[in-house]
Coordinates of C-alpha atoms in Angstrom, one line a residue:
Chain A
M17 CA 0.1 -0.3 0.1
V18 CA 3.0 2.5 1.2
L19 CA 4.7 1.4 -2.4
F20 CA 2.1 2.3 -4.3
V21 CA 1.5 5.3 -3.0
C22 CA 5.0 6.5 -3.1
F23 CA 5.8 4.6 -7.0
E24 CA 3.2 7.4 -8.2
Q25 CA 5.8 10.0 -6.4
L26 CA 8.9 8.3 -8.4
S27 CA 10.8 8.6 -5.1
P28 CA 14.0 6.7 -5.3
I29 CA 14.4 6.6 -1.8
F30 CA 10.8 4.3 -2.1
L31 CA 11.7 2.8 -5.2
Y32 CA 15.0 1.3 -3.4
N33 CA 12.2 -0.1 -0.6
S34 CA 10.0 -1.6 -3.6
V35 CA 13.2 -3.4 -4.8
S36 CA 14.8 -4.1 -2.1
W37 CA 11.7 -5.5 -0.2
S38 CA 11.0 -8.2 -3.4
T39 CA 14.8 -9.1 -2.8
L40 CA 14.4 -9.4 1.0
A41 CA 11.4 -11.9 0.2
M42 CA 13.6 -13.8 -2.3
N43 CA 16.4 -14.2 0.2
T44 CA 14.5 -15.4 2.9
T45 CA 13.6 -18.3 0.6
V46 CA 17.3 -18.8 -0.4
V47 CA 18.4 -18.8 3.4
A48 CA 15.5 -20.6 4.3
Q49 CA 16.7 -23.9 2.1
L50 CA 20.1 -23.1 2.7
Q51 CA 19.5 -23.5 6.1
R52 CA 17.2 -26.7 5.8
Q53 CA 20.6 -28.1 4.1
F54 CA 22.7 -27.2 6.8
Q55 CA 20.4 -28.9 9.2
D56 CA 20.1 -32.0 6.7
Y57 CA 23.7 -32.2 6.5
I58 CA 25.3 -32.2 9.7
V59 CA 22.3 -34.5 11.1
S60 CA 23.5 -36.6 8.4
L61 CA 27.2 -36.3 9.7
Y62 CA 26.2 -37.4 13.2
Q63 CA 24.1 -40.5 11.6
Q64 CA 26.6 -41.9 9.7
G65 CA 29.1 -41.9 13.1
F66 CA 31.3 -38.9 11.4
L67 CA 30.5 -36.9 14.4
D68 CA 29.8 -37.2 18.1
S69 CA 27.7 -35.2 20.8
Q70 CA 31.3 -33.3 21.1
F71 CA 31.2 -31.2 17.9
S72 CA 27.9 -30.1 19.6
E73 CA 29.6 -29.0 22.4
L74 CA 32.2 -27.4 19.9
R75 CA 29.8 -25.2 18.7
K76 CA 28.5 -24.1 21.9
L77 CA 31.5 -22.4 22.4
Q78 CA 31.2 -20.1 18.8
D79 CA 29.9 -17.0 19.2
E80 CA 30.1 -13.1 18.2
G81 CA 33.0 -12.5 20.1
S82 CA 34.7 -16.2 18.6
P83 CA 32.6 -16.4 15.3
D84 CA 35.3 -19.0 13.7
F85 CA 35.9 -20.8 16.6
V86 CA 35.0 -24.5 15.4
S87 CA 36.8 -23.8 11.9
E88 CA 40.2 -23.0 13.7
V89 CA 39.6 -25.6 16.0
V90 CA 38.9 -28.2 13.3
S91 CA 41.7 -26.5 11.3
L92 CA 44.9 -26.9 14.0
F93 CA 43.5 -30.6 14.4
F94 CA 43.9 -31.6 11.0
D95 CA 47.2 -30.1 10.8
D96 CA 47.6 -32.4 14.3
C97 CA 46.4 -35.5 12.0
S98 CA 48.5 -34.7 9.4
K99 CA 51.8 -34.1 11.0
L100 CA 51.2 -37.3 13.6
I101 CA 50.7 -39.5 10.8
N102 CA 53.7 -38.7 9.0
T103 CA 55.5 -39.0 12.5
M104 CA 54.4 -42.6 12.9
S105 CA 54.6 -43.8 9.7
R106 CA 58.4 -42.6 10.0
S107 CA 58.5 -44.6 13.3
L108 CA 56.8 -47.8 11.4
E109 CA 58.9 -47.8 8.8
Q110 CA 61.6 -50.3 9.4
P111 CA 60.2 -53.6 10.5
D112 CA 62.8 -54.2 12.9
N113 CA 62.9 -51.1 14.8
V114 CA 59.4 -49.6 15.1
D115 CA 59.4 -47.1 18.2
F116 CA 56.6 -48.3 19.5
K117 CA 56.7 -45.9 22.6
Q118 CA 56.8 -43.0 20.1
L119 CA 54.0 -44.4 18.0
D120 CA 51.7 -44.8 21.6
S121 CA 52.6 -41.4 22.3
G122 CA 51.2 -39.9 18.9
V123 CA 48.2 -42.0 19.1
H124 CA 47.5 -40.6 22.5
Q125 CA 47.6 -37.3 21.2
L126 CA 45.3 -37.7 18.0
K127 CA 43.2 -39.9 20.1
G128 CA 42.8 -37.1 22.4
S129 CA 42.3 -34.1 19.7
S130 CA 40.1 -36.4 18.0
S131 CA 37.8 -36.8 21.0
S132 CA 38.1 -33.2 22.0
V133 CA 36.8 -32.5 18.3
G134 CA 34.0 -34.8 18.2
A135 CA 35.7 -36.3 15.3
R136 CA 34.1 -40.2 16.0
R137 CA 35.7 -42.2 13.3
V138 CA 39.0 -41.2 13.7
K139 CA 38.8 -41.9 17.3
N140 CA 37.3 -44.9 17.0
V141 CA 40.4 -46.4 14.6
C142 CA 43.2 -44.4 17.4
I143 CA 41.3 -46.6 20.1
S144 CA 42.3 -49.7 18.0
F145 CA 45.6 -48.3 17.2
K146 CA 46.5 -48.4 20.7
E147 CA 45.8 -52.0 21.5
C148 CA 48.0 -52.5 17.9
C149 CA 50.9 -50.7 19.6
D150 CA 50.2 -52.1 23.5
V151 CA 50.9 -55.6 21.6
Q152 CA 53.5 -54.3 19.2
N153 CA 51.6 -55.5 16.7
R154 CA 53.5 -53.5 13.6
E155 CA 51.2 -54.7 10.9
G156 CA 47.9 -53.7 12.6
C157 CA 49.6 -50.3 13.3
L158 CA 50.6 -50.0 9.5
R159 CA 46.3 -50.7 8.9
C160 CA 45.4 -48.3 11.4
L161 CA 47.7 -45.8 10.4
Q162 CA 46.1 -46.0 7.0
Q163 CA 43.0 -45.8 8.4
V164 CA 43.2 -43.2 10.1
D165 CA 44.8 -41.3 7.2
Y166 CA 41.7 -42.3 5.2
E167 CA 39.0 -41.2 8.0
Y168 CA 40.5 -37.6 8.6
K169 CA 40.7 -36.8 4.9
M170 CA 37.1 -37.7 4.4
L171 CA 36.2 -35.7 7.5
K172 CA 37.9 -32.8 6.7
T173 CA 36.0 -33.1 3.0
K174 CA 32.5 -33.6 4.5
L175 CA 33.3 -30.3 7.5
Q176 CA 34.7 -28.3 4.4
D177 CA 31.8 -28.9 2.8
L178 CA 29.7 -27.8 6.2
F179 CA 31.5 -24.5 6.5
N180 CA 30.8 -23.8 3.2
L181 CA 27.2 -23.9 3.7
E182 CA 27.7 -21.7 6.9
Q183 CA 29.3 -19.0 4.9
Q184 CA 26.4 -19.2 2.3
I185 CA 23.7 -19.0 5.1
L186 CA 25.3 -15.9 6.4
Q187 CA 26.4 -14.2 3.2
A188 CA 22.6 -14.5 2.8
G189 CA 21.8 -13.0 5.5
G190 CA 20.6 -15.7 7.9
T191 CA 21.8 -17.8 10.9
I192 CA 23.1 -20.6 11.5
P193 CA 20.8 -22.8 12.9
Q194 CA 21.6 -24.9 16.4
V195 CA 21.5 -28.6 15.9
D196 CA 22.0 -30.0 19.2
I197 CA 22.9 -33.4 19.1
N198 CA 22.3 -35.9 22.0
Chain B
M82 CA 24.5 5.7 38.6
V83 CA 25.3 2.5 40.0
M84 CA 28.9 1.4 39.2
E85 CA 29.4 -2.4 39.1
T86 CA 32.5 -3.8 40.0
E87 CA 33.4 -5.8 36.4
S88 CA 35.5 -8.1 37.6
K89 CA 36.4 -12.1 36.6
F90 CA 37.5 -14.7 38.1
H91 CA 40.9 -15.2 36.4
V92 CA 42.2 -19.2 35.9
L93 CA 45.5 -19.9 35.4
A94 CA 45.5 -23.1 32.5
V95 CA 48.2 -25.3 32.1
D96 CA 48.8 -27.9 29.2
D97 CA 51.1 -28.7 26.6
S98 CA 49.4 -29.4 23.9
L99 CA 48.3 -26.2 21.5
F100 CA 45.2 -27.8 20.9
D101 CA 44.1 -28.3 24.5
R102 CA 45.3 -24.6 25.6
K103 CA 43.1 -23.2 22.7
M104 CA 40.1 -25.6 24.0
I105 CA 40.2 -24.9 27.7
E106 CA 40.9 -21.2 27.1
R107 CA 37.9 -20.7 24.8
L108 CA 35.8 -22.9 27.6
L109 CA 36.7 -20.8 30.1
Q110 CA 36.4 -17.6 28.2
K111 CA 32.6 -18.8 27.5
S112 CA 32.4 -19.2 31.0
S113 CA 33.3 -15.7 31.9
C114 CA 36.5 -16.3 33.2
Q115 CA 39.5 -14.6 32.4
V116 CA 42.4 -16.9 31.2
T117 CA 46.0 -17.0 31.1
T118 CA 47.7 -20.6 29.4
V119 CA 51.3 -21.8 30.1
D120 CA 52.5 -24.7 28.6
S121 CA 54.5 -26.2 31.4
G122 CA 54.2 -26.5 35.1
S123 CA 57.4 -24.5 35.6
K124 CA 56.3 -21.5 33.6
A125 CA 53.0 -22.0 35.8
L126 CA 54.8 -21.6 38.8
E127 CA 56.5 -18.6 37.2
F128 CA 53.8 -17.2 36.7
L129 CA 52.5 -17.4 40.3
G130 CA 55.9 -16.0 41.1
L131 CA 57.3 -18.6 42.8
R132 CA 60.9 -19.0 41.8
V133 CA 61.9 -23.1 41.0
D134 CA 65.6 -23.6 42.2
D135 CA 67.1 -25.9 39.5
N136 CA 69.5 -27.2 41.4
D137 CA 66.9 -28.4 44.3
P138 CA 63.4 -28.6 42.8
N139 CA 62.4 -29.1 46.4
A140 CA 63.5 -26.0 47.0
L141 CA 60.7 -22.9 46.3
S142 CA 60.8 -19.5 47.6
T143 CA 58.4 -16.6 46.6
S144 CA 60.4 -14.2 44.3
P145 CA 60.7 -10.7 46.6
Q146 CA 61.4 -9.0 42.6
I147 CA 57.8 -10.4 41.3
H148 CA 55.1 -8.5 42.3
Q149 CA 51.9 -10.2 41.4
E150 CA 49.4 -7.7 39.8
V151 CA 47.1 -10.6 38.9
E152 CA 45.3 -12.6 41.2
I153 CA 44.8 -16.5 40.5
N154 CA 41.4 -18.1 41.2
L155 CA 42.2 -21.3 40.5
I156 CA 45.0 -23.3 38.2
I157 CA 43.5 -26.2 35.8
T158 CA 46.1 -28.2 34.6
D159 CA 46.6 -31.3 32.3
Y160 CA 48.3 -34.4 34.2
C161 CA 50.1 -36.0 31.4
M162 CA 52.7 -33.1 31.0
P163 CA 56.3 -33.8 30.1
G164 CA 58.7 -32.6 32.8
M165 CA 56.4 -31.2 35.6
T166 CA 53.5 -33.2 35.5
G167 CA 50.1 -31.7 37.0
Y168 CA 50.7 -33.5 40.1
D169 CA 53.9 -32.1 40.6
L170 CA 52.4 -29.1 40.0
L171 CA 49.8 -29.8 42.4
K172 CA 52.1 -30.5 45.3
K173 CA 54.0 -27.4 44.8
V174 CA 51.5 -25.2 45.0
K175 CA 49.8 -26.8 47.9
E176 CA 53.0 -27.1 49.8
S177 CA 53.4 -23.3 49.0
A178 CA 52.4 -21.3 51.9
A179 CA 51.4 -18.5 49.8
F180 CA 49.6 -20.4 47.2
R181 CA 48.4 -23.0 48.6
S182 CA 44.8 -21.7 49.3
I183 CA 44.6 -21.3 45.2
P184 CA 42.3 -24.3 44.2
V185 CA 43.6 -27.0 41.8
V186 CA 42.1 -28.7 39.0
I187 CA 43.2 -31.6 37.4
M188 CA 42.2 -32.8 33.7
S189 CA 43.2 -36.0 32.3
S190 CA 42.0 -38.0 29.4
E191 CA 42.8 -41.3 31.2
N192 CA 40.6 -42.5 33.7
V193 CA 42.5 -43.7 35.9
P194 CA 41.2 -44.4 39.3
A195 CA 44.2 -44.1 41.6
R196 CA 45.3 -41.5 40.0
I197 CA 42.1 -39.4 40.1
S198 CA 42.0 -40.3 44.2
R199 CA 45.8 -39.0 44.5
C200 CA 45.3 -36.1 43.0
L201 CA 42.0 -36.0 45.2
E202 CA 44.0 -36.5 48.4
E203 CA 46.7 -34.2 47.5
G204 CA 44.2 -31.3 47.2
A205 CA 42.8 -31.3 43.9
E206 CA 39.7 -29.8 44.0
E207 CA 38.0 -31.7 40.6
F208 CA 39.3 -33.9 38.5
F209 CA 38.0 -33.5 35.2
L210 CA 37.7 -35.7 32.1
K211 CA 38.9 -34.7 28.7
P212 CA 37.2 -33.5 26.7
V213 CA 36.2 -31.0 29.4
K214 CA 32.3 -29.6 28.8
L215 CA 30.6 -26.4 29.5
A216 CA 29.1 -28.0 32.0
D217 CA 32.4 -28.9 33.7
L218 CA 33.1 -25.4 34.4
T219 CA 30.4 -24.5 36.3
K220 CA 31.9 -26.6 39.2
L221 CA 34.7 -24.2 39.4
K222 CA 32.5 -21.3 40.3
P223 CA 32.4 -22.2 44.4
H224 CA 36.3 -23.3 44.1
M225 CA 36.9 -19.6 42.7
M226 CA 34.6 -18.0 45.0
K227 CA 36.4 -19.1 48.1
T228 CA 39.4 -17.5 47.3
K229 CA 37.3 -14.2 47.3
L230 CA 35.6 -14.8 50.3
K231 CA 38.3 -15.5 52.0
K232 CA 39.7 -11.7 51.8
E233 CA 36.9 -10.5 53.3
S234 CA 37.3 -12.7 56.0
E235 CA 38.4 -10.4 58.2
K236 CA 35.1 -8.8 58.2
P237 CA 32.5 -11.8 58.9
V238 CA 29.7 -11.6 56.7
A239 CA 26.8 -13.8 57.7
I240 CA 25.9 -16.7 54.9
E241 CA 22.4 -15.5 55.3
E242 CA 23.3 -11.9 54.0
I243 CA 25.4 -13.8 50.9
V244 CA 22.9 -15.6 49.9
V245 CA 19.8 -13.4 50.7
S246 CA 20.8 -10.0 49.2
K247 CA 19.7 -8.9 46.1
P248 CA 21.9 -7.4 43.2
E249 CA 22.2 -4.1 44.8
I250 CA 25.8 -3.0 44.1
E251 CA 27.8 -0.4 46.0
K252 CA 30.8 0.7 46.1
E253 CA 31.6 -0.4 49.4
E254 CA 33.7 -2.4 51.4
D255 CA 31.8 -4.1 53.1
S256 CA 29.3 -5.2 50.1
S257 CA 32.4 -6.1 47.8
V258 CA 31.4 -10.0 48.8
I259 CA 27.7 -9.5 47.5
E260 CA 28.8 -7.6 44.1
I261 CA 30.0 -11.5 43.4
L262 CA 26.6 -12.7 43.3
P263 CA 25.2 -10.8 40.2
L264 CA 27.6 -11.7 37.8
H265 CA 27.5 -15.5 38.7
Q266 CA 23.8 -15.7 38.8
E267 CA 23.6 -19.2 38.3
L268 CA 25.3 -19.8 41.6
E269 CA 22.8 -21.6 43.7
S270 CA 22.7 -20.7 47.6
E271 CA 23.1 -24.6 48.5
Q272 CA 26.2 -24.3 46.3
L273 CA 27.7 -21.9 48.8
E274 CA 26.5 -24.0 52.1
P275 CA 28.8 -26.6 51.7
M276 CA 31.9 -25.0 50.4
L277 CA 31.2 -22.7 53.5
S278 CA 31.0 -25.6 56.1
S279 CA 33.4 -27.7 54.3
N280 CA 36.1 -29.1 56.6
K281 CA 38.0 -31.2 54.1
R282 CA 39.6 -27.8 52.8
K283 CA 42.3 -26.9 54.9
A284 CA 42.6 -23.4 52.9
M285 CA 39.4 -22.4 54.7
E286 CA 40.6 -22.3 58.0
E287 CA 44.0 -21.4 57.6
V288 CA 44.8 -17.6 56.8
I289 CA 47.1 -17.1 54.0
S290 CA 50.7 -16.0 55.7
S291 CA 52.6 -14.1 53.6
D292 CA 54.5 -11.2 53.5
R293 CA 53.4 -10.6 50.1
S294 CA 51.0 -7.8 50.0
R295 CA 47.9 -9.3 47.8
P296 CA 46.1 -7.0 45.5
K297 CA 43.0 -5.5 47.1
Y298 CA 39.7 -6.5 45.1
N299 CA 38.8 -3.8 44.2
D300 CA 42.4 -3.2 42.1
I301 CA 42.0 -6.2 39.8
T302 CA 42.8 -5.1 36.1
T303 CA 39.7 -6.7 34.1
S304 CA 40.9 -6.6 30.5
V305 CA 39.5 -9.4 28.5

């Protein structure tokens, strides 16, 4: 009604408003769609066992003061994964000279950080990995190492997709949905 | 009109892992605490102002040159650290006359009952299993409140006063204890009672004997 009146007056200000009004309407749909996509995606990550409730805890720590906390911490975690896997790979190189103590230390660290981040599959592989270390099973350790490498890279891709969705929502002017997984 | 003394609890967090330091720092900030993180037990002691003699690790003295501007309300430390473990740090703190009243909390990723009871016996207030959650940190408030209340122990404040008073903040010495409450409204009155009546914490009965001048409550710097 107001728009109609202002259109007659051809006031540039109100013309702008009419344009932005329809843009806003369109944006709302886009935002809602993106939010739905985000929600579905994150729920699927939990359901498929990539993430556990600790990831929810992590998201609680993010706020306006620390808007990138989750992606920063996750990034640190993936860097750690990469470094530790390299070190552990070297420890396992020589069949008759495996430093199981160093391996154990690496696995312990990886288990700790994956647990803190909510990286469920990575953590579970670490549990098996530790068992192989304890009995000094080199073959078992090699298999676990390969699996850890696979799992962390897989998770990295998935979370990158999730963070991209977040960015899209924010750019469209929306807010990121709270998804609580217990 | 009424100036609120914006004073946060200051926590010293000790962990050799950068990742874990980042986590605990955020957790504490989110719980409205000021945080200082260090990567070792010896750095923690340095920060507190305890000089650690390299030749004799058992000889601890408060360094007269270091004037502690900052007051620490709680130390939270990882158990497994190279060099000085969290347990070693706990012992050193509790052995020091100047610092034994600072509550210490131990964190560990391993659930070892013998380890847990050893730490609690040595005087740790809590033992948290990693990953530490936000909900865990709500347990810290009563322990940190103790250190603030201790300062007011010269002026006896009745328990009923603390529990019942509404957030009327006045810039007076007497009501500085009451000032704490509006900032930590989740603190239930029930939590105060066991803390104040607890007799297992020797710190409660002891008066901190220290030549070191302690900063007054109102002088605490509050930068976030």
